[in-house]
Every structure is written in structure tokens, then in C-alpha cells.
């Protein structure tokens, strides 16, 4: 996501992570691959939709205990 060519692609990537992270095994994989820092960086963009997508993905991850 941090290499996305535009904000729409990055937003779609965040949505994919959001949906994947309904399952604990996928959260474990995202954490193992250090997937949270790119999402946090997206929170500082000027695109409100992208910020919302990144926040949603982070929220989905945070529902799991890890």
C-alpha cells in the first residue's frame, strides 16, 4: 500500500486488509508482515476516503487481542 501509485489504489488496499482481518489468522499475518505502520501513515493523507479506509482497517485489526 505504501507504494501505491494513487490514493484510490491505497484505499482499496486498506479495504482488502479491513475485510481480511475479520479472521484472527489474517490479523496475525498482517502483524507478522508489519502491515500496521503503512496503514497508520495513510491516516495523515489529505484524502478523507483514504483516511477512513485506513482507520477501518486498523479498527478491524484492533478487534483481535494481539
Coordinates of C-alpha atoms in Angstrom, one line a residue, residues 1-35:
X1 CA 0.0 0.0 0.0
X2 CA 2.8 2.4 0.7
X3 CA 4.0 2.0 -2.9
X4 CA 0.5 2.7 -4.4
X5 CA 0.5 5.0 -7.4
X6 CA -2.5 6.8 -6.2
X7 CA -4.8 7.2 -3.2
X8 CA -7.6 5.2 -4.8
X9 CA -5.4 2.1 -5.0
X10 CA -4.1 2.6 -1.5
X11 CA -7.7 2.9 -0.3
X12 CA -8.7 -0.3 -2.0
X13 CA -5.7 -2.0 -0.4
X14 CA -6.8 -0.8 3.0
X15 CA -10.3 -2.1 2.3
X16 CA -8.8 -5.5 1.5
X17 CA -7.0 -5.6 4.8
X18 CA -10.1 -4.5 6.6
X19 CA -12.1 -7.4 5.2
X20 CA -9.3 -9.9 5.7
X21 CA -8.9 -9.0 9.3
X22 CA -12.3 -10.3 10.3
X23 CA -10.4 -13.6 10.8
X24 CA -7.7 -13.9 13.6
X25 CA -5.3 -15.8 11.4
X26 CA -5.3 -13.0 8.9
X27 CA -4.6 -10.4 11.6
X28 CA -1.7 -12.5 12.7
X29 CA -0.3 -12.4 9.2
X30 CA -0.8 -8.7 8.8
X31 CA 1.0 -8.1 12.1
X32 CA 3.8 -10.5 11.1
X33 CA 4.3 -8.6 7.8
X34 CA 4.4 -5.3 9.7
X35 CA 1.2 -4.2 7.9

